[in-house]
C-alpha positions as MATLAB code, in Angstrom:
seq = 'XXXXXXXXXXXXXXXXXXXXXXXXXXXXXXXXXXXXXXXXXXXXXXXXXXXXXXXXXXXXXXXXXXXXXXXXXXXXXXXXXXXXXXXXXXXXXXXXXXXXXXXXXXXXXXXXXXXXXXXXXXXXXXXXXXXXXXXXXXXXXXXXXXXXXXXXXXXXXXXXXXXXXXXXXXXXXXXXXXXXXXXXXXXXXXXXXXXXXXXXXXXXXXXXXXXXXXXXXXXXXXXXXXXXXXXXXXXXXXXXXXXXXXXXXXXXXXXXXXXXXXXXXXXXXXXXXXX';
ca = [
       0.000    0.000    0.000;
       3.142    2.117    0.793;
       4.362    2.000   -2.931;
       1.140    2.595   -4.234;
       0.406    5.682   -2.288;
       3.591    7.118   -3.051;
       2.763    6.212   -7.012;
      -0.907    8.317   -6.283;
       1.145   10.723   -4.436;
       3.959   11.370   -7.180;
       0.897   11.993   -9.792;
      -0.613   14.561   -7.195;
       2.581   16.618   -6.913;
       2.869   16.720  -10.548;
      -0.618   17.527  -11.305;
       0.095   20.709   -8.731;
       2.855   21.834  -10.455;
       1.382   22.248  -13.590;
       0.065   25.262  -14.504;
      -3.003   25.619  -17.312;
      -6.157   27.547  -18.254;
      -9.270   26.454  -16.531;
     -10.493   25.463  -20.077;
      -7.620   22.781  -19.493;
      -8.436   21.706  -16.391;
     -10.693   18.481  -16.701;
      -7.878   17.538  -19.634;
      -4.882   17.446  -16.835;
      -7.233   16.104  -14.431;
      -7.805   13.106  -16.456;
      -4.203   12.795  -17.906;
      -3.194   12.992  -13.756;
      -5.385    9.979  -13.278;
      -3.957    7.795  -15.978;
      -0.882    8.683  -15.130;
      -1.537    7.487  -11.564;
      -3.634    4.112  -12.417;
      -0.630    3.361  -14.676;
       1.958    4.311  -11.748;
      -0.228    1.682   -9.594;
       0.472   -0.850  -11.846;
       3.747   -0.840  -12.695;
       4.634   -0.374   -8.573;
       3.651   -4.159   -8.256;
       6.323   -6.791   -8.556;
       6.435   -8.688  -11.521;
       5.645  -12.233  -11.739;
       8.854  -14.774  -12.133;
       7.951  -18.056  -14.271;
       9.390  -21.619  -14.758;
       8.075  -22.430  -17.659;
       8.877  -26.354  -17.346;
       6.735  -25.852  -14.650;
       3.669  -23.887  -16.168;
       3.919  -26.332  -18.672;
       3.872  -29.283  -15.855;
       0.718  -27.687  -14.540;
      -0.949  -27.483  -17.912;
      -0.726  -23.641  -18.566;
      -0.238  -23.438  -21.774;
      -1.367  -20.089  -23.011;
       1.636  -18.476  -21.607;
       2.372  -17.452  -25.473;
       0.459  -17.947  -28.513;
       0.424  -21.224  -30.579;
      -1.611  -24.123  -31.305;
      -2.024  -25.344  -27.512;
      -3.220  -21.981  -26.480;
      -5.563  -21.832  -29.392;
      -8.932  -23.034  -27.262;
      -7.699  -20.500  -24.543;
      -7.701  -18.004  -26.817;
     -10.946  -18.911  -28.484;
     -12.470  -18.897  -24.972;
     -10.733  -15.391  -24.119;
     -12.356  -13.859  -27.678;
     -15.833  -15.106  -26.713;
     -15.491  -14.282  -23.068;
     -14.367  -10.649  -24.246;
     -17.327  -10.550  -26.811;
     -19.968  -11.730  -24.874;
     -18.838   -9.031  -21.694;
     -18.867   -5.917  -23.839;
     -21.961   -6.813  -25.429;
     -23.614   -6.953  -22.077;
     -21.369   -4.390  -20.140;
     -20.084   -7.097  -17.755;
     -16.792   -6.484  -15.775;
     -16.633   -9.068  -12.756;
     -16.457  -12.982  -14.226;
     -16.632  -15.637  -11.750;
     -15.185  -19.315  -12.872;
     -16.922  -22.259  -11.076;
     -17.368  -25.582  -11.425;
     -19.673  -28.679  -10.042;
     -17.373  -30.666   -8.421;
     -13.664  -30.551   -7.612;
     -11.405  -32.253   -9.611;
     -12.722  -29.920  -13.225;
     -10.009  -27.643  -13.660;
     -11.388  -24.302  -13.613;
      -7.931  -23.041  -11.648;
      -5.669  -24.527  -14.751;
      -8.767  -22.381  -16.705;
      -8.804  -19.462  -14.596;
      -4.979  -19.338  -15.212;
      -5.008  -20.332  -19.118;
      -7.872  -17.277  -19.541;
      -5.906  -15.160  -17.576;
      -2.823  -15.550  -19.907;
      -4.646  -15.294  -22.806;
      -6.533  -11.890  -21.315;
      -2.881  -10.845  -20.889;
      -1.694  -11.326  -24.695;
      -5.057   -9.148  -25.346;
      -3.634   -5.321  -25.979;
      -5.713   -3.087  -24.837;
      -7.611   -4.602  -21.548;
      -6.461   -5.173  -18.578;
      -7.256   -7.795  -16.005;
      -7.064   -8.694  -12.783;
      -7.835  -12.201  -11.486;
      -8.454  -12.845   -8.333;
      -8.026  -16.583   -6.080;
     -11.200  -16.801   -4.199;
     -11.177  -20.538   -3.539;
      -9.883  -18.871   -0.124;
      -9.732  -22.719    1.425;
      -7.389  -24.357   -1.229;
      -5.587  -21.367   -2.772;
      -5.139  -23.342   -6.093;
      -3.799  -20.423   -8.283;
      -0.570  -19.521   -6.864;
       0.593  -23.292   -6.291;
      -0.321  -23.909  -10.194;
       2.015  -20.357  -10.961;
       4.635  -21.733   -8.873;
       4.362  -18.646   -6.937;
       5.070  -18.371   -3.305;
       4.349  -15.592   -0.316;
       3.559  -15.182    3.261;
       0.089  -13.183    3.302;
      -3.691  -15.104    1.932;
      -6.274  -13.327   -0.103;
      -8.618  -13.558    3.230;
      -6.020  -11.186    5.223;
      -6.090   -9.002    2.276;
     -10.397   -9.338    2.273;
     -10.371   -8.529    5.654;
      -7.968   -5.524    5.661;
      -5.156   -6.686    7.530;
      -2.358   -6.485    4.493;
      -2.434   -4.352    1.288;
      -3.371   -6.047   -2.002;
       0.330   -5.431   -3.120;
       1.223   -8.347   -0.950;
      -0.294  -10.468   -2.590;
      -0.585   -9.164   -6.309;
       1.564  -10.175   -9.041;
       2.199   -8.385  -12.096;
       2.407  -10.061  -15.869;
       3.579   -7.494  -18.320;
       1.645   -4.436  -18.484;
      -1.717   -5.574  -18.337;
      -2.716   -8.468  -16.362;
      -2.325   -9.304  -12.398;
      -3.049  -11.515  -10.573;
      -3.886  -11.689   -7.221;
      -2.724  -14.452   -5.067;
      -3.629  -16.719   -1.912;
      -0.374  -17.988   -0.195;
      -2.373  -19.260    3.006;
      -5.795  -21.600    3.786;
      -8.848  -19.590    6.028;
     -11.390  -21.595    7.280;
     -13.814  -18.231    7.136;
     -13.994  -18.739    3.517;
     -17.717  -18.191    3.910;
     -18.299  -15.627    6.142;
     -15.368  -13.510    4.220;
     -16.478  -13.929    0.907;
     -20.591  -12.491    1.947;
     -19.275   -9.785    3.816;
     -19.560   -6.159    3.416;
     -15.913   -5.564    4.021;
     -15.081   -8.194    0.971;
     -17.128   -5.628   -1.222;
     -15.439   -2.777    0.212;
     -12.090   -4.020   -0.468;
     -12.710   -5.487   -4.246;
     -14.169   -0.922   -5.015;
     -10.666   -0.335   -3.685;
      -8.952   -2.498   -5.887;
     -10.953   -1.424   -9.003;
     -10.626    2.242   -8.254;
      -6.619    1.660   -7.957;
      -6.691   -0.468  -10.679;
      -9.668    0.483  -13.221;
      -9.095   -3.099  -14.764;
     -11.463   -3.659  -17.536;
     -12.145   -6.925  -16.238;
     -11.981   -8.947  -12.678;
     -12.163  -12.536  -13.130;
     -12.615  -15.025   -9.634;
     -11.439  -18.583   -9.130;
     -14.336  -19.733   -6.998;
     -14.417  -22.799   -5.328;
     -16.830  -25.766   -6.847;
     -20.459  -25.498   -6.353;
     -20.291  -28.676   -4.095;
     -18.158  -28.093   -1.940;
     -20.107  -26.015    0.433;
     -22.005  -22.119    0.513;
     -18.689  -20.429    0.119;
     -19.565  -19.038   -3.721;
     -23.528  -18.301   -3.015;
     -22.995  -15.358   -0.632;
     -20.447  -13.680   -3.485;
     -21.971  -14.630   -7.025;
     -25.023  -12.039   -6.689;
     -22.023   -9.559   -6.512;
     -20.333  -10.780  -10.036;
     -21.790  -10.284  -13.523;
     -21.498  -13.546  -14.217;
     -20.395  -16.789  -14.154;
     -18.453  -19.443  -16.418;
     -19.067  -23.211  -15.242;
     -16.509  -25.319  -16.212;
     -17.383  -28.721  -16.395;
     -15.365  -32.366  -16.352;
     -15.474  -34.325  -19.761;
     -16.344  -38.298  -18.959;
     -16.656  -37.097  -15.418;
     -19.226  -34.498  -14.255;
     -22.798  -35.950  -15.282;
     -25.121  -33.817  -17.284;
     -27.160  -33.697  -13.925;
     -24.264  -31.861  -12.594;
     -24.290  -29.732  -14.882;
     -27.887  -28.836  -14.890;
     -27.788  -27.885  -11.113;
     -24.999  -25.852  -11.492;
     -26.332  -24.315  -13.831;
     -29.826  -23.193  -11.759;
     -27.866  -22.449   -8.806;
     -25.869  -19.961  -10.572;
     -28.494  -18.610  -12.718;
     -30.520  -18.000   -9.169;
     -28.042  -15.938   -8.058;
     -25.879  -14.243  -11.033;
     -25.118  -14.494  -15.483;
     -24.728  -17.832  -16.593;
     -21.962  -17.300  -19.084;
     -21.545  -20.830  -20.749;
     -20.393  -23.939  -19.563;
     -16.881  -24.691  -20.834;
     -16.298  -28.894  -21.270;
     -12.425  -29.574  -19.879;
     -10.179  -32.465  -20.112;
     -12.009  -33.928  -23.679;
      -9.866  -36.488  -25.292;
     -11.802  -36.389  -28.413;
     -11.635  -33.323  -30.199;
     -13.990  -32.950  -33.685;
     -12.962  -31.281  -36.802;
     -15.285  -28.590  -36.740;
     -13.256  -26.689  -34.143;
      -9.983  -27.370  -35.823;
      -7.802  -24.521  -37.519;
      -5.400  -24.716  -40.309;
      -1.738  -24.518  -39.574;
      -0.122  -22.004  -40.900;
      -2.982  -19.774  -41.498;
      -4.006  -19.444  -37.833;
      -0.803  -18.288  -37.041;
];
């Protein structure tokens, strides 16, 4: 919080300095506040990869190519499909554990990041298993609930990835999940962030649907909500509650079907051309 006052507070001092007709005013006003959103960002620490282990973990969007191509396709519809309907906070959810919407969450978020233009932040909200940062390879003392709950900065536990994605990080387990993620003070926080930030989107790793209330007291505050489903593995009933019990409460985005092993031709691209 330190670093990023002192970015707000270097774009203040030069704002005062400046000297301009009134009829200027609302111009150097506005170029203050970009210059202090961008200040914010670049005050956060960049991210470090291992790319043998990213591609361990199954990110592959890290850069473009032919693995990241459904990412991709799933970032250009996601992107499409918010604009149209002036959506800015995306939750990612699934039935059951054990369907991949962290390797998703962080996939999307790479692809997002490749996207000129926007800027994103995702967020770790499965505040009990803090999946996201393990995946990254990341590691740090304070969790996402301490930051909720106003007892660190977001900087502690924000990451930077080039110039236009963060994300931001759990590094320890809270058994409040619930209670945190329903509570005034959560809302309060996630204004603070978006004011700092202004990201064009916010995308949350919730936990799964089954595994207790944590998501229900947070989706009414999201636009709404991808469900990523398990091929072979999560049954269509599954998938049909999940999809009312978000729909009672937020957006159902789509349902996104993970871990196929059969992939048709229709959805294939031509090598060489895609590229």
């Amino acid at each position: 919080m330190e670093r990023l006052q002192a970015a707000i507070e270097k774009a203040r001092e030069q704002r005062a300095t400046v000297q301009t007709p009134s009829s200027g005013l609302l111009s150097t006003n506005a170029s203050a506040a970009v210059a202090a959103v961008e200040d914010a960002w670049l005050a956060l620490p960049e991210i470090k990869h291992r790319r043998r282990l990213l591609h361990h973990n199954r990110i592959v969007a890290y850069q473009s190519g032919q693995a990241a191509a459904p990412y991709d396709i799933l970032r250009t519809r996601l992107i499409q499909q918010a604009q149209a309907n002036k959506w800015r906070r995306i939750a990612i959810v699934s039935p059951r554990s054990s369907c991949g919407k962290t390797t998703t969450a962080a996939n999307l978020a790479f692809g997002l990041g490749r996207q000129s233009g926007i800027r994103s932040i995702v967020m770790d909200f499965d505040l009990r298993r803090c999946g996201l940062g393990r995946i990254l390879g990341q590691k740090g003392r304070a969790a996402m609930a301490d930051v909720l709950e106003e007892q660190v900065p977001f900087e502690e536990v924000a990451r930077r990835h080039g110039r236009n994605l963060i994300f931001g990080l759990s590094f320890g387990a809270s058994q409040r999940a619930s209670e945190i993620l329903q509570s005034q003070q959560t809302r309060k926080v996630l204004k603070a962030i978006e004011a700092s930030y202004t990201p064009n989107f916010m995308i949350f790793d919730l936990p799964p649907l089954s595994a207790g209330d944590d998501n229900f007291g947070f989706l009414s505050h999201v636009d709404a909500a991808l469900i990523v489903a398990e091929a072979e593995r999560t049954s269509l009933a599954q998938i049909d509650v999940a999809e009312r019990q978000v729909a009672e409460l937020t957006n159902v985005m789509g349902v996104v079907l993970n871990k196929c092993r059969y992939a048709s031709n229709a959805y294939g691209h031509e090598e060489g051309y895609y590229y």
